[in-house]
XYZ file of C-alpha atoms in Angstrom:
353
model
C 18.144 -45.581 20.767
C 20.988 -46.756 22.697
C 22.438 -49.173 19.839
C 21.918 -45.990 17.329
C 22.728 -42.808 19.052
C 25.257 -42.071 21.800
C 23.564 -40.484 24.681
C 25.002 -36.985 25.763
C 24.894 -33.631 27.353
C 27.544 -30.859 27.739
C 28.985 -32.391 30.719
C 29.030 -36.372 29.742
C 30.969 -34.404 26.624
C 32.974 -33.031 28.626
C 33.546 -35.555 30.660
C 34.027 -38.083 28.440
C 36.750 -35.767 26.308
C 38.520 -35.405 29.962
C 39.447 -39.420 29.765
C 42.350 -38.740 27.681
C 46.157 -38.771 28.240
C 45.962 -35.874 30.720
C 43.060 -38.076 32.534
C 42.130 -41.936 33.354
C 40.417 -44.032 35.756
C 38.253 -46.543 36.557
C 35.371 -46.842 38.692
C 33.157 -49.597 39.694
C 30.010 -49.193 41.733
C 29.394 -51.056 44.896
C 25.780 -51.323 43.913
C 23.398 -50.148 41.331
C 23.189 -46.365 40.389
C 20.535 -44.482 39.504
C 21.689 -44.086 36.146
C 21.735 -47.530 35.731
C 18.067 -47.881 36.228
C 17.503 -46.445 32.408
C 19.551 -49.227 30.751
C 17.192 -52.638 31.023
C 19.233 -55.868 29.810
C 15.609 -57.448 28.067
C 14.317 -54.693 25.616
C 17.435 -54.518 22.982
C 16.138 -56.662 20.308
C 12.589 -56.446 21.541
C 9.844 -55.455 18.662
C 8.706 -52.986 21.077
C 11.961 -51.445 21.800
C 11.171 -47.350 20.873
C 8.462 -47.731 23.003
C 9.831 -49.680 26.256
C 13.297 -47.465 25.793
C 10.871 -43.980 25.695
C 9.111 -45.013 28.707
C 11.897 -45.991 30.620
C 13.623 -43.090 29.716
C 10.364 -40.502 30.957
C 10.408 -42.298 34.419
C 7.002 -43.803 32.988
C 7.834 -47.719 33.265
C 10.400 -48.503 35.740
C 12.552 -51.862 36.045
C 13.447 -54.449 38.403
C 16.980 -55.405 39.984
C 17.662 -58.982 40.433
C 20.213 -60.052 42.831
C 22.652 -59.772 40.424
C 22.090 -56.081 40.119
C 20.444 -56.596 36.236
C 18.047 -54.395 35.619
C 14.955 -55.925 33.457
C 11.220 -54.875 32.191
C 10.185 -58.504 31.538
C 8.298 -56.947 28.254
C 6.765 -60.654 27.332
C 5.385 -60.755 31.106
C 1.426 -60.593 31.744
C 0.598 -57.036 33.478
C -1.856 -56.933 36.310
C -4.455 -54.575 36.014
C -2.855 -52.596 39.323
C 0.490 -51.980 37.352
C -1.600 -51.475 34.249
C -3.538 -48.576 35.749
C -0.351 -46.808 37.608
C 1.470 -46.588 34.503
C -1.874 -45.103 32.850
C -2.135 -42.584 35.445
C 1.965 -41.542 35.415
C 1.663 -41.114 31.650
C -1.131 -38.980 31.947
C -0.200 -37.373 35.057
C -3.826 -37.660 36.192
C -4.809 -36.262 39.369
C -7.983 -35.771 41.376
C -8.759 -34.987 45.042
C -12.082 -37.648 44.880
C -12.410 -40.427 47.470
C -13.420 -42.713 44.294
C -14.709 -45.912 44.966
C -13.482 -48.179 48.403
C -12.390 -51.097 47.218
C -11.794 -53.880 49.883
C -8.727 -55.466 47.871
C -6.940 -52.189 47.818
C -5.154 -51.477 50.986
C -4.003 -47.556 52.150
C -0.765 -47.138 51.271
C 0.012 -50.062 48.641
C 2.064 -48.731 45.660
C -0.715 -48.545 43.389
C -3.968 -47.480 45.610
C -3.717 -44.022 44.913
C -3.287 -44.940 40.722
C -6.375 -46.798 41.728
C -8.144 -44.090 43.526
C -7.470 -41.485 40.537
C -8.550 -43.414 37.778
C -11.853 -44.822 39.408
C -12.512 -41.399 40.360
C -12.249 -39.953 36.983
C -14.446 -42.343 35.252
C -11.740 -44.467 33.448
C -11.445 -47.983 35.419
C -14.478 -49.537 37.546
C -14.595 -52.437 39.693
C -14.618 -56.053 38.984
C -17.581 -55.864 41.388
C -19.091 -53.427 43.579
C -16.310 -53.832 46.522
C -13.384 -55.210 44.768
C -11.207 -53.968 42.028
C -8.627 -56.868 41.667
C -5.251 -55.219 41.597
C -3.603 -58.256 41.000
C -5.339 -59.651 38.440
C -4.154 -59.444 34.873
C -5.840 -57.361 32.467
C -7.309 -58.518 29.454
C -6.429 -57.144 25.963
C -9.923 -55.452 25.549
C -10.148 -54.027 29.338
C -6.972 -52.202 27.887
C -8.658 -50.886 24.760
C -11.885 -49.583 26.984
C -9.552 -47.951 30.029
C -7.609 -46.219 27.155
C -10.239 -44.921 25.361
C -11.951 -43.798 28.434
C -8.854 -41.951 29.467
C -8.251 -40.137 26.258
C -11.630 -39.302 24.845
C -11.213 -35.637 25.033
C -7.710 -35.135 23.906
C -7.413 -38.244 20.970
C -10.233 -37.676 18.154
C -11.119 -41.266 17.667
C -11.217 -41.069 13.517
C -11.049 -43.525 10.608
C -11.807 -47.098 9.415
C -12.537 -49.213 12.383
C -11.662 -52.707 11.983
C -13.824 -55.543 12.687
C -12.744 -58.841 14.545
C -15.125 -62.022 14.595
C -13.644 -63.377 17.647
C -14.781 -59.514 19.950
C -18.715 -60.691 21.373
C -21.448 -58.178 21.888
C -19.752 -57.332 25.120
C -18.679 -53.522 27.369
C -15.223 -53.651 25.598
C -16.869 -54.004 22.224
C -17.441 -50.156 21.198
C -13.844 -49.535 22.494
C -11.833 -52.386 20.615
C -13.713 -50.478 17.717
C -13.281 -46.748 18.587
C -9.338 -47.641 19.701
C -8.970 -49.629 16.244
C -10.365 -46.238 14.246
C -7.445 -44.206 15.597
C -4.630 -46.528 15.167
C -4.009 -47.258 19.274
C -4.777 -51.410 18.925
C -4.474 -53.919 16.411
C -5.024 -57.444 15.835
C -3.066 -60.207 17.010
C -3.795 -61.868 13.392
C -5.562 -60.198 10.581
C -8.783 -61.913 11.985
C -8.667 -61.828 15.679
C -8.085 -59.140 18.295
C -8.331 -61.917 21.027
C -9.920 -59.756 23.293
C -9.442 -62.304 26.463
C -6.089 -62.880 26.191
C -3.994 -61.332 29.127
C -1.969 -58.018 27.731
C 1.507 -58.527 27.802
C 3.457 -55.630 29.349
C 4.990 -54.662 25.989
C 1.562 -54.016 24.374
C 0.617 -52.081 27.059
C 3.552 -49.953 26.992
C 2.351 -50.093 22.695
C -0.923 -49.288 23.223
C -0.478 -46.162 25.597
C 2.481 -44.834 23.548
C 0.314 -44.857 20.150
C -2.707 -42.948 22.044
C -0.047 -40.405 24.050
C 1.365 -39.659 20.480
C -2.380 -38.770 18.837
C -2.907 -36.650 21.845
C -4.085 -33.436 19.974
C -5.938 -30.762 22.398
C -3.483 -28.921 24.305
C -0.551 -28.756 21.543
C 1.931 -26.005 22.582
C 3.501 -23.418 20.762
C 7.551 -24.234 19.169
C 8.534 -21.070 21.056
C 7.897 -22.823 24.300
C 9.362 -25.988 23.985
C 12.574 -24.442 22.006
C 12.403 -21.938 25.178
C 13.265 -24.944 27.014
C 16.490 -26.270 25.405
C 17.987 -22.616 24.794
C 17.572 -21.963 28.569
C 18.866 -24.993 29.721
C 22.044 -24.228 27.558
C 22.287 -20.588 28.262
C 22.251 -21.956 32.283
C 25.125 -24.587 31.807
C 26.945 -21.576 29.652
C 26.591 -19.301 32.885
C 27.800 -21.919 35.255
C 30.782 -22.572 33.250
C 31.362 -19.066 32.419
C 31.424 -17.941 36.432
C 32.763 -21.340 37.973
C 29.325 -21.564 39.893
C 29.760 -25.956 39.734
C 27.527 -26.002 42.837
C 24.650 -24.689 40.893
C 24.425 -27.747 38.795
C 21.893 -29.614 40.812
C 19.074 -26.593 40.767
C 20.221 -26.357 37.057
C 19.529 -29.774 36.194
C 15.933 -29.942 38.469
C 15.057 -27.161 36.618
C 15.098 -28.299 33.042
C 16.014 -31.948 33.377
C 13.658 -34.694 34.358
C 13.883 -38.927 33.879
C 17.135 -40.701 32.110
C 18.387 -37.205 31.069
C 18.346 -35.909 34.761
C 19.769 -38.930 36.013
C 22.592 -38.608 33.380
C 23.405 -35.079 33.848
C 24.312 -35.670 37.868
C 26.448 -38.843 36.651
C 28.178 -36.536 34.734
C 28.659 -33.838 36.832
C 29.930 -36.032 39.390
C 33.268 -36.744 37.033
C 33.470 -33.262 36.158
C 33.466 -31.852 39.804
C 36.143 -35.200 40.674
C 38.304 -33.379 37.677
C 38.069 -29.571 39.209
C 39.107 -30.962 42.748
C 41.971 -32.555 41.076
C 43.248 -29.006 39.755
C 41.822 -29.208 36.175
C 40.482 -25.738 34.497
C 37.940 -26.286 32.829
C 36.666 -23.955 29.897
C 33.881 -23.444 27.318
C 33.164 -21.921 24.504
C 30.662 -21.249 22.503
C 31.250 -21.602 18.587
C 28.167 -21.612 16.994
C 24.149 -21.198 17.925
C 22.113 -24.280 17.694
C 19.471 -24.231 15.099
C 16.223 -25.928 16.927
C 13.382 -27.511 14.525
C 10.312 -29.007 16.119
C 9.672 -31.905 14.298
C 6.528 -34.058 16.599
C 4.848 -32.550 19.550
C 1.846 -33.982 20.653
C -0.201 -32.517 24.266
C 2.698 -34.213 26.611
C 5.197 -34.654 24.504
C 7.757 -33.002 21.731
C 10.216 -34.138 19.777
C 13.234 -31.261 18.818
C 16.075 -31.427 16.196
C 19.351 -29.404 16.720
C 21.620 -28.581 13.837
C 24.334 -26.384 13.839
C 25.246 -26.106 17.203
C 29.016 -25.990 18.242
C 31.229 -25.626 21.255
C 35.238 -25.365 22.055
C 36.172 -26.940 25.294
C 39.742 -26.353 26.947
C 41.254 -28.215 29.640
C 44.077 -27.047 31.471
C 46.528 -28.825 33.846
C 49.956 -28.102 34.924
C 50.103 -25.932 32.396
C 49.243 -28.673 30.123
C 46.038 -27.685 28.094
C 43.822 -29.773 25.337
C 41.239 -28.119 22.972
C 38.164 -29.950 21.299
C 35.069 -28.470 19.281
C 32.337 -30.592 19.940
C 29.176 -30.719 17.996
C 25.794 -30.334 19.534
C 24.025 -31.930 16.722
C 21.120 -34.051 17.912
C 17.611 -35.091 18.934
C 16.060 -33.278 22.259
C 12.822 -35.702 23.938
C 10.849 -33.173 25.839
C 7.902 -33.972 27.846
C 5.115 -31.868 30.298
C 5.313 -31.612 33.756
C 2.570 -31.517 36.158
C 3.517 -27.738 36.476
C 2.995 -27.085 33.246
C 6.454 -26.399 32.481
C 8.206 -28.764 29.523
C 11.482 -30.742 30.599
C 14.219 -32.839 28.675
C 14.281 -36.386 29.657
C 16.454 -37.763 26.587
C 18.977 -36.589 24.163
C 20.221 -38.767 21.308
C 23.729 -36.981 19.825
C 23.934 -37.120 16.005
C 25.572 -40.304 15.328
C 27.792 -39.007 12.261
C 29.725 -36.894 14.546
């Protein structure tokens, strides 16, 4: 978490070291980066920080700007049951070339009707009648429990005591309050009510999907392919560095980088390339090899220690050169892409270093 770890790659290493004696500036953005997108002012001291932060980090909740370029999640907001499903269907990365149902309320071309048209066509949200969905209406606590059950009832075995509110009716959300409760993915908002009315607040949506995308147990890959991932993203920066190929960064970074840690990486890159224009030399060297441990995976996403790991960077300007061995101790965020292949979106740097 950003108040824990410090964020970091090779290059924001590297470029960070470079802001030394040999090295400073300043630079202040006309207007709101990309990077700056991943850093929401509202979720700090929020009870639901992991999950907002690991969202917004994946590119699966996104922020707003206000006019004073502060970027916010409004976590204690109500969520509509359009923004509700879109975020569904991004976590998921659900697809489906069905027509679904034609809703009259949900125009071509609005940000969520596609969302719309995926998850109605898969089975997983209906209607509130038989022409209108109500994209803009907020979603209840239990229409939450029933779309999430729906949408992970073949990859989340639904196991374990179920817990019994007095204040859920004999109504459709029923069975799925109680099959959501078995495995863990909803609670109560006291000991003895679930409040199954109340509107969700965007926060226990986030809460709710994060719990069920963590039990998601069907498709769990093999170590060898997600530590495939990390070792050839490093062995590609090594190369690049190795034969001076800087403009091969960008294909580098699309190829193994996805969400805060993609944005990051071209941040960095940025500074480095300023540095190499200025006449810097810029060299590194491998120390020692990175021990990788997979230590949570689920079907989308994994969760991979390094230990062990080492590097020597040299700098070199009029004839002026600085050395530093930088540890690569940390914790790689991995998660699937709609191709199948497995991408890092975060990477928290061991904060004893």
């Amino acid at each position: 978490m950003k108040n824990v770890y410090f964020r970091s790659s090779i290059f924001f290493l590297l470029s960070l070291f470079l802001i030394s004696p040999l090295y400073s500036t300043q630079v202040k953005a006309a207007e709101i980066s990309p990077l700056e997108m991943y850093f929401p002012t509202d979720i700090e001291e929020h009870w639901a920080y992991y999950e907002l932060d690991n969202f917004v980090n994946a590119d699966l909740l996104r922020g707003y700007v206000d006019q004073e370029g502060l970027v916010t999640v409004k976590p204690n907001n109500p969520i509509s049951r359009a923004e509700f499903v879109s975020i569904l269907v991004r976590a998921l990365d659900l697809t489906s070339d069905s027509s679904g149902t034609t809703f009259s309320d949900v125009e071509q071309g609005k940000w969520y009707a596609d969302s719309v048209r995926i998850a109605n066509s898969l089975g997983i949200v209906n209607g509130i009648g038989e022409t209108k969905f109500g994209p803009n209406q907020l979603i209840k606590r239990g229409e939450i429990a029933a779309l999430v059950v729906r949408a992970f009832s073949t990859s989340v075995q639904f196991e374990g005591e179920r817990d019994t509110y007095p204040d859920v009716p004999d109504y459709y959300a029923k069975p799925f309050i109680s099959q959501a409760s078995q495995a863990g993915i909803v609670r109560g908002a006291s000991n003895t009510e679930f409040k199954p009315f109340a509107n969700a607040k965007r926060s226990e949506a986030v809460v709710m999907l994060q719990r069920a995308l963590d039990l998601q147990n069907s498709e769990i890959p093999e170590d060898s392919l997600l530590t495939a991932a990390v070792l050839g993203s490093e062995e590609k920066e090594n190369q690049i560095f190795k034969e001076k190929t800087y403009d091969q960064f960008d294909a580098a970074y699309a190829q193994f980088y996805t969400g805060y840690y993609l944005a990051l990486s071209k941040t960095s890159s940025e500074e480095l390339l300023a540095l190499i224009d200025q006449g810097y030399e810029i060299e590194m060297e491998k120390i020692s090899d990175q021990k990788l441990t997979v230590v949570e995976k689920s079907d989308r996403f994994a969760v991979i220690e390094s230990s062990g790991g080492s590097y020597k960077a040299t700098t070199t300007i009029d004839n002026e050169s600085n050395t530093e061995t930088v540890a690569t101790d940390g914790i790689y965020y991995l998660k699937k892409m709609n191709d199948d292949s497995w991408k890092i979106y975060m990477y928290y740097q061991d904060e004893q270093q």
